[in-house]
Coordinates of C-alpha atoms in Angstrom, one line a residue:
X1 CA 167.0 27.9 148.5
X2 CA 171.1 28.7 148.2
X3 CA 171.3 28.1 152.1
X4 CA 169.4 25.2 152.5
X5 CA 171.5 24.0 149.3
X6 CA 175.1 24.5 151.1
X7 CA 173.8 23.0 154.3
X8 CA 172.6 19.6 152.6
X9 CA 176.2 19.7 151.1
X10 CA 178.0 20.3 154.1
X11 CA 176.0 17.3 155.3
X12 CA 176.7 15.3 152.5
X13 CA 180.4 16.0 152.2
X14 CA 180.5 15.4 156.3
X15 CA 178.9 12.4 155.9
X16 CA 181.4 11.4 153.2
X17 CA 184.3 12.3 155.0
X18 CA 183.5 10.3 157.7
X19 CA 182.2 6.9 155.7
X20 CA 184.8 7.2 153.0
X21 CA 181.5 6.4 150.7
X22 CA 182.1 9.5 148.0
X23 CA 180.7 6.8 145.5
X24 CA 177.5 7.4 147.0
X25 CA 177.7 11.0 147.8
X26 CA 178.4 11.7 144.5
X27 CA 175.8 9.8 143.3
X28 CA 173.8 11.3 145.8
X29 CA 174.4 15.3 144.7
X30 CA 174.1 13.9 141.0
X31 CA 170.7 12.7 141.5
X32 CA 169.5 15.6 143.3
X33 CA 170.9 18.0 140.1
X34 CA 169.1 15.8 137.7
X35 CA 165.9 15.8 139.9
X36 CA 166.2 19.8 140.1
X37 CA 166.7 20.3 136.0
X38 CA 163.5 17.8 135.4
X39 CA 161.4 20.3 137.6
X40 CA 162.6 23.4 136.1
X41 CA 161.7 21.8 132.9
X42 CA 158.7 20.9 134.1
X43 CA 158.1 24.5 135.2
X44 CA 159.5 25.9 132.3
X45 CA 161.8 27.9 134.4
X46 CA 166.0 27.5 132.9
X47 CA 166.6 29.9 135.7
X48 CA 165.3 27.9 138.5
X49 CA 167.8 24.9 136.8
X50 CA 170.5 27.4 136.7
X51 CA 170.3 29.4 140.2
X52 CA 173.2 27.6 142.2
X53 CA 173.6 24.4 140.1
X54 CA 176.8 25.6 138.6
X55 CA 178.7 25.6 141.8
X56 CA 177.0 22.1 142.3
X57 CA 177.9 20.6 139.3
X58 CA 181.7 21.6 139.6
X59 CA 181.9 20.2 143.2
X60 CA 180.1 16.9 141.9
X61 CA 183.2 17.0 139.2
X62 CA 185.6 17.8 141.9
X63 CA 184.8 14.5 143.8
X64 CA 184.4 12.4 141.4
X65 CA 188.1 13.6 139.7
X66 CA 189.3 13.3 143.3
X67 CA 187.7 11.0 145.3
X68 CA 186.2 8.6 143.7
X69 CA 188.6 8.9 140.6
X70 CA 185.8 8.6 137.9
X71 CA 187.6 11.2 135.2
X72 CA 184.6 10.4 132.5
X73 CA 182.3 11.4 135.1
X74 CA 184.5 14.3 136.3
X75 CA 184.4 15.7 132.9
X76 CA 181.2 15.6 132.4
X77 CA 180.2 17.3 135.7
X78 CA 182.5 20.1 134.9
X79 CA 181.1 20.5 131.6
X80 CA 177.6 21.0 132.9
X81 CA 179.0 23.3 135.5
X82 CA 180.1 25.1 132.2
X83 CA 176.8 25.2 131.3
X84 CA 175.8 27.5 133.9
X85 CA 178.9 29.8 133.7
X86 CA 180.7 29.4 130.3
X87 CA 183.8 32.1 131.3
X88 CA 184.8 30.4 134.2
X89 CA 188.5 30.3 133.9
X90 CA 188.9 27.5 136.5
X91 CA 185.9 25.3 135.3
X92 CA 188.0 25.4 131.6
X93 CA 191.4 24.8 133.3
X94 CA 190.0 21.6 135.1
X95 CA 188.8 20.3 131.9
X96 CA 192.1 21.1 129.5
X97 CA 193.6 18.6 132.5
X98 CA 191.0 16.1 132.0
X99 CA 191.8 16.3 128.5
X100 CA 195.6 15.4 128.3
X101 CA 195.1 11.9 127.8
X102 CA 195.9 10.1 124.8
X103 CA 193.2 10.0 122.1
X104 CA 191.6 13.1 123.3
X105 CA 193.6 15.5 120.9
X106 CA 190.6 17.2 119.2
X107 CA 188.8 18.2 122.3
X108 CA 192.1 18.8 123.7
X109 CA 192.6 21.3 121.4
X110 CA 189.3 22.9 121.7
X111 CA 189.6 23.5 125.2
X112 CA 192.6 24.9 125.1
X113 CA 191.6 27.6 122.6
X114 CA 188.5 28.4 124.9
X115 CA 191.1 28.9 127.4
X116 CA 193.3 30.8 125.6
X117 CA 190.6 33.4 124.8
X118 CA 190.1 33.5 128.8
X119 CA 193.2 33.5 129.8
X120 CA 194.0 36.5 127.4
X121 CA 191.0 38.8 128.8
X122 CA 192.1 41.4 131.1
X123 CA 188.5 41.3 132.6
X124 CA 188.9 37.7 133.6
X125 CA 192.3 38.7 134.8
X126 CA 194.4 36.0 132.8
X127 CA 198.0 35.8 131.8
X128 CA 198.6 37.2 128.8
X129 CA 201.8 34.9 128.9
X130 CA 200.0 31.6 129.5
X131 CA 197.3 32.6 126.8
X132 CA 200.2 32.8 124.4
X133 CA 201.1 29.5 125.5
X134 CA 198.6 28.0 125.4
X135 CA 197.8 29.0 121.4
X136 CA 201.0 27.3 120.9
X137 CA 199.9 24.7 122.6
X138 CA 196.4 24.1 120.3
X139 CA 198.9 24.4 117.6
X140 CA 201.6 22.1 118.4
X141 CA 199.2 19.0 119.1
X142 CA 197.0 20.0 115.8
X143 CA 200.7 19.5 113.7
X144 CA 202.1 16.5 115.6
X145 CA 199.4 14.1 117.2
X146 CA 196.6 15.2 114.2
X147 CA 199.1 15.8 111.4
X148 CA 196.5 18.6 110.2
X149 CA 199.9 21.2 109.7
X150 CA 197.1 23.5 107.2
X151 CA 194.9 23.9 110.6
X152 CA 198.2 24.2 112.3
X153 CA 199.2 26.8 110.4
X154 CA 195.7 28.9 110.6
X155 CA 196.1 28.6 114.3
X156 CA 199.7 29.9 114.0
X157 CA 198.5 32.7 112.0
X158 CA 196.3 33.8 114.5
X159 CA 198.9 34.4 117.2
X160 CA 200.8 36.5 114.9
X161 CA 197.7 38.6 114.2
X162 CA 197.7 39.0 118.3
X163 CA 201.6 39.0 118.6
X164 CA 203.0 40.0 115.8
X165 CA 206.8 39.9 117.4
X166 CA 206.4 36.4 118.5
X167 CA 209.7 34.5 116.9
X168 CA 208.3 31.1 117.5
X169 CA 205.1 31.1 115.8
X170 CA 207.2 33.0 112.9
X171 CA 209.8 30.0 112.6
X172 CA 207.2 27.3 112.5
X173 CA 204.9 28.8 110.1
X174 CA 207.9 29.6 107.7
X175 CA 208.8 25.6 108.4
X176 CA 205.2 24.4 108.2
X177 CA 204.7 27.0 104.5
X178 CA 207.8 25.3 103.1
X179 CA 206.5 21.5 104.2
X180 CA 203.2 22.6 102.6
X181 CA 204.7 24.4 99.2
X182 CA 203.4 27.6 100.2
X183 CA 205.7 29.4 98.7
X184 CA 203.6 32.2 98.0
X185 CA 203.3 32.7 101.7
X186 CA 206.2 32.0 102.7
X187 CA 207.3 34.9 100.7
X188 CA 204.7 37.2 102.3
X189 CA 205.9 36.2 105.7
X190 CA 209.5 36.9 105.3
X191 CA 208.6 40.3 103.6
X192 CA 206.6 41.4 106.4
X193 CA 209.8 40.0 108.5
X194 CA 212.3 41.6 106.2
X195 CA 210.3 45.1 107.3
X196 CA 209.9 44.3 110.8
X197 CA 213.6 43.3 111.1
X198 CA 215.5 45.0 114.0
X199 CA 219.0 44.6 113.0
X200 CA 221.1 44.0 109.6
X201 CA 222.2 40.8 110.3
X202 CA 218.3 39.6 111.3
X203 CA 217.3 41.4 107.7
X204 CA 220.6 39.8 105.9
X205 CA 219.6 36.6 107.3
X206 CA 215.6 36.7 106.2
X207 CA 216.5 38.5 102.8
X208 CA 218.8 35.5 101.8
X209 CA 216.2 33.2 102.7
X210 CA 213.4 35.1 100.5
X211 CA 215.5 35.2 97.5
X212 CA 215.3 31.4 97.6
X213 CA 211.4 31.0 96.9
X214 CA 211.9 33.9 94.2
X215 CA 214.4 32.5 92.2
X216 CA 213.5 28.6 92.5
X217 CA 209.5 29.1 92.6
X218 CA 208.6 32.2 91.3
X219 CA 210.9 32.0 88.5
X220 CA 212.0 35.7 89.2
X221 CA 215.6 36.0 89.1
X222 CA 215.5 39.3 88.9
X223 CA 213.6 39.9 92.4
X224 CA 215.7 37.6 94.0
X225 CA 219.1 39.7 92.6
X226 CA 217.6 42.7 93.9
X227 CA 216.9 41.1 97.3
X228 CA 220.2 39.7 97.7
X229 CA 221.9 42.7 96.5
X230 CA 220.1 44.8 99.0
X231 CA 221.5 42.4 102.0
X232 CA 225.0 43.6 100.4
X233 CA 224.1 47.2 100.1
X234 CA 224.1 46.5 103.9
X235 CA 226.9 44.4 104.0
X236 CA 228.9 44.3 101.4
X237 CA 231.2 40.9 102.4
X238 CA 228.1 39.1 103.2
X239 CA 229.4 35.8 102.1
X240 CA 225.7 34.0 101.8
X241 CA 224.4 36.3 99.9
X242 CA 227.6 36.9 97.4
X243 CA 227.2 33.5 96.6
X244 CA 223.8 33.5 96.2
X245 CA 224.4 36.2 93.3
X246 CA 227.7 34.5 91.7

């Protein structure tokens, strides 16, 4: 049962402690999982596998990422203990380190979006700040180590969906849109920026830089006079947008 499981362990990390063998302890507790999920199969019983395994399985990965310094191994042990409780916040945070090296971009990325989503559930009681971050994060290393800037931008876009006021996701999708020649919604963005603007300057700024795409893409001189003439209705010496119109 659960005790007789956390006395063997006790045993088992005692006996480690005092040997310095953690190879073989963790070889050891690995065995006895593996021997435990081949009876429950046996007795068709996932429960019986599952019923204090989870805990197991992330102190296996905790020794073998500490003490015996096997990360593969580490990884994996954390993965199963995943398994067993898929919303543990510190199970994913343990992986996204395991994860940082090089080569390891794409699952990088995937954990740190499964952490995101944790990190931004109240219930789970995550930071709403470091979920932001860690979006930006997923993003950042899809554009520069993958070079995949249209899944960058579809991650970007999602951020704004769940903060619309953030100004860093806005800049680099109105950068990654113009790399792209997505004009079309690069226009869109600066419209719905144009509205959401705060100040005149902020709406000068945005209105001079969306008269650009409509008079050099769109071939609609027209909308772009009436943008620009808008940012002097504002401000009337507004030298950017004056010579825009000359």
């Amino acid at each position: 049962d659960d005790e007789q499981d956390a006395d063997a362990l006790s045993e088992l990390e005692r006996l480690a402690e005092k040997t310095g063998n953690w190879q073989g302890a963790a070889d050891a507790l690995a065995k006895a999982l593996d021997t435990q999920e081949k009876a429950a199969k046996r007795e068709s019983s996932p429960s019986m596998a599952s019923s204090g395994s989870g805990e197991l399985w992330a102190r296996l990965g905790q020794w073998r990422r500490d003490r015996v310094m096997d990360l593969r191994g580490a990884e994996l042990a954390f993965t199963r203990a995943l398994d067993t409780d898929p919303e543990n916040i510190e199970l994913v945070r343990s992986l996204e380190e395991l994860t940082r090296a090089p080569g390891r971009e794409r699952d990088r990325i995937a954990v740190l979006r499964r952490l995101g989503k944790l990190e931004g559930d109240p219930e789970k009681k995550g930071d709403a700040r470091e979920a932001n971050e860690l979006r930006h994060r997923a993003a950042e290393v899809t554009a520069a180590k993958l070079g995949d800037r249209g899944r960058a931008i579809e991650l970007y876009e999602r951020i704004l969906e769940q903060e619309p006021g953030d100004t860093r996701a806005q800049e680099r999708l109105r950068a990654l849109y113009d790399e792209l020649g997505r004009h079309e919604d690069l226009a869109k963005l600066l419209g719905k920026l144009v509205d959401n603007a705060t100040s005149p300057e902020e709406r000068a700024t945005l209105r001079v830089e969306l008269a650009r795409p409509r008079r050099e893409r769109f071939e609609s001189p027209r909308d772009a006079a009436d943008t620009l003439r808008q940012v002097l209705d504002e401000d009337p010496d507004h030298d950017g947008a004056s010579k825009a119109l000359a």
